Amino acid sequence: MHKLVSKLVIYRNLPQDNLLFPMADICAEFASGSYNREDLVTRIYDQIHNLLDVATVYGFNKNLWHNYLAFILCTCENPFSITCEKEGACKGTVNVFAESDFKIIKELFDYDFKPMEEALGINCFDVVTNYNSVPKKERRYNKNISEKVQKLSEQIEGAANEHEIYEIVTGFYKNYGVGKLGMNKAFRIVHEEGQAMQLVPINNTELISFEDLVGYENQKQRLIDNTEAFVKGLPANNVLLFGDSGTGKSTSIKAIINKYYDSGLRMIEVYKHQFRDLSAVISEIKNRNYRFVIYMDDLSFEDFEIEYKYLKAIIEGGLEVRPDNILIYATSNRRHLINETWKDREDVTYENGIYKSDNMQEKMSLVNRFGCSIYYGQPTQKEYYEIVIALAKKAGVKMDEDTLKAEAKKFELNHGGISGRTAQQFINYVQGVLESEK
């Protein structure tokens, strides 16, 4: 195995915590015949432990060794894989190295651990190549990665040679992408002191759809229309979802990423204190073959906060043109995002029939950079009942409508008033009560 791994060209730049290189070193030491059995077995178990960790995180099953090798191909970003992500299989001398690497990958797939197991008196490789895991809840692991990796693993298992593997892998890159941006749907920014900014995948995103948000049909359709244009490469606008608390603004955003992930949409969650990292984020994603929504939840600014000035330049107004594959979606309870005071109106002047204020113009110029503003208002009492009834039906709550309405009315009087959020909290409460009475 060591000789095989040492000949890799394109797929040499693996993370330091990869399992392939340590396993190759173990196999090389075993092949040399000069090894301490106890030490070698300990090292093998260390790597098996790491392999099981990876399998648990990503929900792998059956042949974990094959899954891990496929995982390497899925996540290894290099000039070849990124080019294939954009264009698929392409001509060029690099294909000589690619097919050579795929021939090695095939040999690694077929590597026989049996002689080493028999000599050392272990059977761990036999176990992990015939693994049957207990079914897990989807929220415990990243289902997107699990399904794609295992599908690729099975395809490579059935490939006759490196030429077929080349077609399989380049097609995979074209259809699904490569690396963390290809495999994951959502990310957050992590910037530790003294370290470079990193985009870290969010693995436990909520599986919310637009059907889960009752009502607001016009608002949802406007958001869908803008996003569909965006993922198709057509002109689209930055979006501001504003309005009353608990009306479904954040839910709509979550539904968007679930609906359009397979169409190449990715989402990056950013908070106010991270605006300084936006330039680095844009530099990292602007040349990738995905569409990115930079998501800012509950966005608002107080008088003393000046981060909005930087955000204005990022959205529209800086010297660098914002890439076509990036939009900003924000939610806020404030129409103008920035706190307004009566002092802002003290410098109002009247000119040519128009009232002007430097302070007000400065603050409104941010919201004006969102080409699409969608208002989510508080539901009426009737609409609130409709939301409650729809959520109860979906949750399987068996209660007649009159009783349900009466209890929902009492609940909202003590829990923040009428909203979709209150309706969902009420249904959660009812479910808990009914379950406890069983």
Tab-separated table of C-alpha atoms in Angstrom, residues 128-393:
chain	number	residue	atom	x	y	z
A	128	VAL	CA	-15.062	-2.612	8.989
A	129	THR	CA	-15.351	-3.891	5.402
A	130	ASN	CA	-18.579	-5.717	6.314
A	131	TYR	CA	-20.101	-3.156	8.626
A	132	ASN	CA	-23.755	-2.971	9.572
A	133	SER	CA	-24.510	0.179	11.545
A	134	VAL	CA	-27.614	0.874	13.600
A	135	PRO	CA	-29.935	3.281	11.710
A	136	LYS	CA	-29.423	6.843	12.921
A	137	LYS	CA	-31.654	9.856	12.975
A	138	GLU	CA	-30.855	12.149	10.066
A	139	ARG	CA	-30.034	15.040	12.400
A	140	ARG	CA	-27.199	12.994	13.908
A	141	TYR	CA	-25.165	13.115	10.711
A	142	ASN	CA	-24.928	14.891	7.368
A	143	LYS	CA	-27.262	12.909	5.136
A	144	ASN	CA	-26.171	14.817	2.024
A	145	ILE	CA	-22.590	13.624	2.380
A	146	SER	CA	-23.525	10.112	3.499
A	147	GLU	CA	-25.717	9.324	0.510
A	148	LYS	CA	-23.371	10.798	-2.080
A	149	VAL	CA	-20.230	9.189	-0.707
A	150	GLN	CA	-21.804	5.748	-0.469
A	151	LYS	CA	-23.234	6.037	-3.972
A	152	LEU	CA	-19.799	6.969	-5.341
A	153	SER	CA	-18.234	4.126	-3.360
A	154	GLU	CA	-20.610	1.578	-4.886
A	155	GLN	CA	-19.982	2.898	-8.400
A	156	ILE	CA	-16.197	2.612	-8.002
A	157	GLU	CA	-16.604	-0.907	-6.593
A	158	GLY	CA	-18.298	-1.898	-9.843
A	159	ALA	CA	-15.832	-0.108	-12.155
A	160	ALA	CA	-13.679	-2.349	-14.334
A	161	ASN	CA	-10.671	-0.028	-14.635
A	162	GLU	CA	-9.312	3.481	-14.143
A	163	HIS	CA	-11.011	4.731	-17.327
A	164	GLU	CA	-14.430	3.950	-15.912
A	165	ILE	CA	-13.483	5.495	-12.580
A	166	TYR	CA	-12.400	8.643	-14.422
A	167	GLU	CA	-15.846	8.941	-16.009
A	168	ILE	CA	-17.583	8.232	-12.688
A	169	VAL	CA	-15.574	10.718	-10.617
A	170	THR	CA	-15.544	13.573	-13.142
A	171	GLY	CA	-19.295	13.139	-13.577
A	172	PHE	CA	-19.695	13.247	-9.810
A	173	TYR	CA	-17.737	16.512	-9.615
A	174	LYS	CA	-19.854	18.043	-12.356
A	175	ASN	CA	-23.156	16.976	-10.771
A	176	TYR	CA	-22.423	17.487	-7.094
A	177	GLY	CA	-19.206	19.467	-6.748
A	178	VAL	CA	-16.215	18.784	-4.525
A	179	GLY	CA	-15.008	19.625	-1.033
A	180	LYS	CA	-16.943	21.137	1.821
A	181	LEU	CA	-18.713	23.612	-0.474
A	182	GLY	CA	-19.947	20.808	-2.689
A	183	MET	CA	-20.993	18.401	0.033
A	184	ASN	CA	-22.669	20.783	2.510
A	185	LYS	CA	-25.599	23.150	2.182
A	186	ALA	CA	-24.905	25.693	4.931
A	187	PHE	CA	-21.885	27.241	6.649
A	188	ARG	CA	-20.910	29.588	9.445
A	189	ILE	CA	-17.816	31.770	9.830
A	190	VAL	CA	-15.236	30.824	12.448
A	191	HIS	CA	-12.372	33.243	13.030
A	192	GLU	CA	-10.180	32.379	15.994
A	193	GLU	CA	-7.705	34.929	17.277
A	194	GLY	CA	-4.476	34.807	15.265
A	195	GLN	CA	-5.893	32.362	12.700
A	196	ALA	CA	-7.333	32.730	9.225
A	197	MET	CA	-11.073	32.888	8.655
A	198	GLN	CA	-12.724	29.511	8.016
A	199	LEU	CA	-16.075	28.457	6.614
A	200	VAL	CA	-17.319	25.622	8.826
A	201	PRO	CA	-20.200	23.387	7.648
A	202	ILE	CA	-23.462	23.386	9.595
A	203	ASN	CA	-24.471	19.722	9.598
A	204	ASN	CA	-27.728	19.808	11.566
A	205	THR	CA	-29.814	22.227	9.515
A	206	GLU	CA	-33.577	21.983	9.996
A	207	LEU	CA	-35.471	20.048	7.333
A	208	ILE	CA	-38.044	22.795	6.808
A	209	SER	CA	-40.088	23.239	3.635
A	210	PHE	CA	-42.412	26.021	2.514
A	211	GLU	CA	-45.362	23.757	3.300
A	212	ASP	CA	-44.386	24.056	6.966
A	213	LEU	CA	-45.093	27.805	6.854
A	214	VAL	CA	-48.848	28.239	6.759
A	215	GLY	CA	-50.082	31.294	4.874
A	216	TYR	CA	-47.903	34.113	3.487
A	217	GLU	CA	-48.295	32.664	-0.009
A	218	ASN	CA	-47.465	35.907	-1.810
A	219	GLN	CA	-44.350	36.461	0.306
A	220	LYS	CA	-43.134	32.904	-0.240
A	221	GLN	CA	-43.699	33.120	-3.986
A	222	ARG	CA	-41.728	36.359	-4.305
A	223	LEU	CA	-38.827	34.783	-2.437
A	224	ILE	CA	-39.019	31.625	-4.574
A	225	ASP	CA	-39.139	33.610	-7.836
A	226	ASN	CA	-36.064	35.648	-6.906
A	227	THR	CA	-34.125	32.571	-5.785
A	228	GLU	CA	-35.055	30.523	-8.850
A	229	ALA	CA	-33.779	33.302	-11.095
A	230	PHE	CA	-30.574	33.362	-9.056
A	231	VAL	CA	-29.856	29.616	-9.259
A	232	LYS	CA	-30.551	29.696	-13.007
A	233	GLY	CA	-27.923	32.400	-13.479
A	234	LEU	CA	-30.483	35.103	-14.263
A	235	PRO	CA	-30.472	38.606	-12.745
A	236	ALA	CA	-31.721	38.573	-9.152
A	237	ASN	CA	-31.821	40.942	-6.195
A	238	ASN	CA	-30.618	41.016	-2.644
A	239	VAL	CA	-33.604	40.329	-0.396
A	240	LEU	CA	-34.771	41.885	2.864
A	241	LEU	CA	-37.508	40.039	4.752
A	242	PHE	CA	-38.892	42.426	7.368
A	243	GLY	CA	-41.894	42.605	9.625
A	244	ASP	CA	-43.317	41.389	12.905
A	245	SER	CA	-41.537	38.895	15.106
A	246	GLY	CA	-42.418	35.219	14.722
A	247	THR	CA	-44.079	35.535	11.324
A	248	GLY	CA	-41.875	33.105	9.387
A	249	LYS	CA	-39.036	35.202	7.975
A	250	SER	CA	-36.265	32.884	9.168
A	251	THR	CA	-38.359	29.819	8.341
A	252	SER	CA	-38.629	31.013	4.732
A	253	ILE	CA	-34.855	31.343	4.481
A	254	LYS	CA	-34.337	27.825	5.856
A	255	ALA	CA	-36.881	26.478	3.393
A	256	ILE	CA	-35.036	28.150	0.526
A	257	ILE	CA	-31.747	26.350	1.171
A	258	ASN	CA	-33.511	22.989	1.487
A	259	LYS	CA	-35.468	23.547	-1.723
A	260	TYR	CA	-32.543	24.637	-3.904
A	261	TYR	CA	-29.550	22.782	-2.463
A	262	ASP	CA	-29.664	20.222	-5.295
A	263	SER	CA	-29.694	23.131	-7.766
A	264	GLY	CA	-26.343	24.357	-6.443
A	265	LEU	CA	-27.498	26.843	-3.795
A	266	ARG	CA	-25.370	27.221	-0.654
A	267	MET	CA	-25.890	29.464	2.361
A	268	ILE	CA	-23.417	31.225	4.650
A	269	GLU	CA	-24.669	32.569	7.992
A	270	VAL	CA	-23.015	35.834	9.021
A	271	TYR	CA	-23.418	37.962	12.151
A	272	LYS	CA	-22.760	41.687	12.552
A	273	HIS	CA	-19.430	41.264	14.303
A	274	GLN	CA	-18.235	39.144	11.358
A	275	PHE	CA	-18.747	41.775	8.657
A	276	ARG	CA	-14.999	42.361	8.650
A	277	ASP	CA	-14.635	38.815	7.268
A	278	LEU	CA	-17.021	39.324	4.347
A	279	SER	CA	-14.266	40.273	1.891
A	280	ALA	CA	-12.370	37.081	2.734
A	281	VAL	CA	-15.567	35.038	2.402
A	282	ILE	CA	-16.337	36.514	-1.006
A	283	SER	CA	-12.776	35.890	-2.205
A	284	GLU	CA	-13.084	32.224	-1.234
A	285	ILE	CA	-16.420	31.544	-2.926
A	286	LYS	CA	-16.579	33.883	-5.918
A	287	ASN	CA	-14.937	31.480	-8.398
A	288	ARG	CA	-16.783	28.327	-7.350
A	289	ASN	CA	-19.541	26.687	-9.351
A	290	TYR	CA	-22.286	27.337	-6.793
A	291	ARG	CA	-24.725	30.083	-5.950
A	292	PHE	CA	-24.221	31.532	-2.482
A	293	VAL	CA	-26.699	33.324	-0.255
A	294	ILE	CA	-25.023	35.261	2.546
A	295	TYR	CA	-27.664	35.097	5.258
A	296	MET	CA	-27.998	37.718	8.001
A	297	ASP	CA	-30.688	36.884	10.544
A	298	ASP	CA	-32.404	39.508	12.713
A	299	LEU	CA	-30.324	42.293	11.203
A	300	SER	CA	-30.566	45.697	12.867
A	301	PHE	CA	-28.248	48.443	14.054
A	302	GLU	CA	-28.302	50.902	16.911
A	303	ASP	CA	-27.145	54.505	16.552
A	304	PHE	CA	-23.674	53.778	17.890
A	305	GLU	CA	-23.067	50.789	15.572
A	306	ILE	CA	-21.280	51.643	12.339
A	307	GLU	CA	-20.922	48.142	10.830
A	308	TYR	CA	-23.758	48.985	8.444
A	309	LYS	CA	-21.447	51.345	6.552
A	310	TYR	CA	-19.179	48.436	5.703
A	311	LEU	CA	-22.165	46.303	4.731
A	312	LYS	CA	-23.335	49.012	2.325
A	313	ALA	CA	-20.022	48.884	0.476
A	314	ILE	CA	-20.108	45.094	0.299
A	315	ILE	CA	-23.641	44.970	-1.071
A	316	GLU	CA	-23.211	47.706	-3.629
A	317	GLY	CA	-20.927	50.672	-3.755
A	318	GLY	CA	-17.375	49.393	-3.322
A	319	LEU	CA	-14.802	49.389	-6.101
A	320	GLU	CA	-14.869	45.600	-6.436
A	321	VAL	CA	-17.896	44.323	-8.324
A	322	ARG	CA	-19.963	41.851	-6.305
A	323	PRO	CA	-19.673	38.416	-7.988
A	324	ASP	CA	-22.707	37.137	-9.885
A	325	ASN	CA	-22.869	33.991	-7.751
A	326	ILE	CA	-23.462	35.845	-4.468
A	327	LEU	CA	-26.600	37.468	-3.010
A	328	ILE	CA	-27.412	38.751	0.446
A	329	TYR	CA	-30.635	37.696	2.183
A	330	ALA	CA	-31.433	39.380	5.498
A	331	THR	CA	-34.292	39.248	7.987
A	332	SER	CA	-35.199	42.072	10.336
A	333	ASN	CA	-37.989	43.340	12.536
A	334	ARG	CA	-37.131	46.871	11.363
A	335	ARG	CA	-38.110	48.240	7.980
A	336	HIS	CA	-35.027	50.471	7.715
A	337	LEU	CA	-32.662	48.194	9.683
A	338	ILE	CA	-31.155	51.125	11.593
A	339	ASN	CA	-32.702	52.716	14.665
A	340	GLU	CA	-34.259	56.087	13.834
A	341	THR	CA	-34.673	58.921	16.337
A	342	TRP	CA	-36.319	62.323	16.243
A	343	LYS	CA	-32.838	63.818	16.050
A	344	ASP	CA	-32.591	62.395	12.547
A	345	ARG	CA	-35.387	64.765	11.557
A	346	GLU	CA	-33.919	67.904	13.086
A	347	ASP	CA	-31.847	68.669	10.001
A	348	VAL	CA	-34.807	68.306	7.624
A	349	THR	CA	-34.887	70.914	4.877
A	350	TYR	CA	-37.522	71.618	2.270
A	351	GLU	CA	-36.299	71.894	-1.300
A	352	ASN	CA	-38.302	71.659	-4.542
A	353	GLY	CA	-41.196	70.052	-2.722
A	354	ILE	CA	-39.024	67.301	-1.182
A	355	TYR	CA	-38.060	66.920	2.457
A	356	LYS	CA	-34.387	66.025	2.845
A	357	SER	CA	-32.347	64.902	5.813
A	358	ASP	CA	-28.703	63.867	5.766
A	359	ASN	CA	-29.165	61.484	8.691
A	360	MET	CA	-32.276	59.884	7.284
A	361	GLN	CA	-30.760	59.505	3.814
A	362	GLU	CA	-27.659	57.909	5.327
A	363	LYS	CA	-29.709	55.364	7.230
A	364	MET	CA	-32.163	54.591	4.447
A	365	SER	CA	-29.398	54.097	1.895
A	366	LEU	CA	-28.659	50.653	3.374
A	367	VAL	CA	-32.163	49.252	2.976
A	368	ASN	CA	-32.352	50.732	-0.516
A	369	ARG	CA	-29.530	48.412	-1.544
A	370	PHE	CA	-31.899	45.459	-1.148
A	371	GLY	CA	-33.678	45.267	-4.484
A	372	CYS	CA	-36.415	43.013	-3.081
A	373	SER	CA	-38.156	43.859	0.202
A	374	ILE	CA	-40.814	41.435	1.458
A	375	TYR	CA	-43.112	42.294	4.363
A	376	TYR	CA	-44.251	39.604	6.832
A	377	GLY	CA	-47.080	41.047	8.928
A	378	GLN	CA	-48.731	39.736	12.060
A	379	PRO	CA	-51.620	37.393	11.198
A	380	THR	CA	-55.205	38.317	12.015
A	381	GLN	CA	-57.067	36.338	14.653
A	382	LYS	CA	-58.716	34.282	11.915
A	383	GLU	CA	-55.398	33.597	10.209
A	384	TYR	CA	-53.890	32.638	13.563
A	385	TYR	CA	-56.588	30.013	14.050
A	386	GLU	CA	-56.011	28.713	10.516
A	387	ILE	CA	-52.303	28.332	11.264
A	388	VAL	CA	-53.055	26.506	14.526
A	389	ILE	CA	-55.495	24.111	12.827
A	390	ALA	CA	-53.068	23.384	9.984
A	391	LEU	CA	-50.164	22.745	12.371
A	392	ALA	CA	-52.349	20.550	14.578
A	393	LYS	CA	-53.372	18.456	11.594
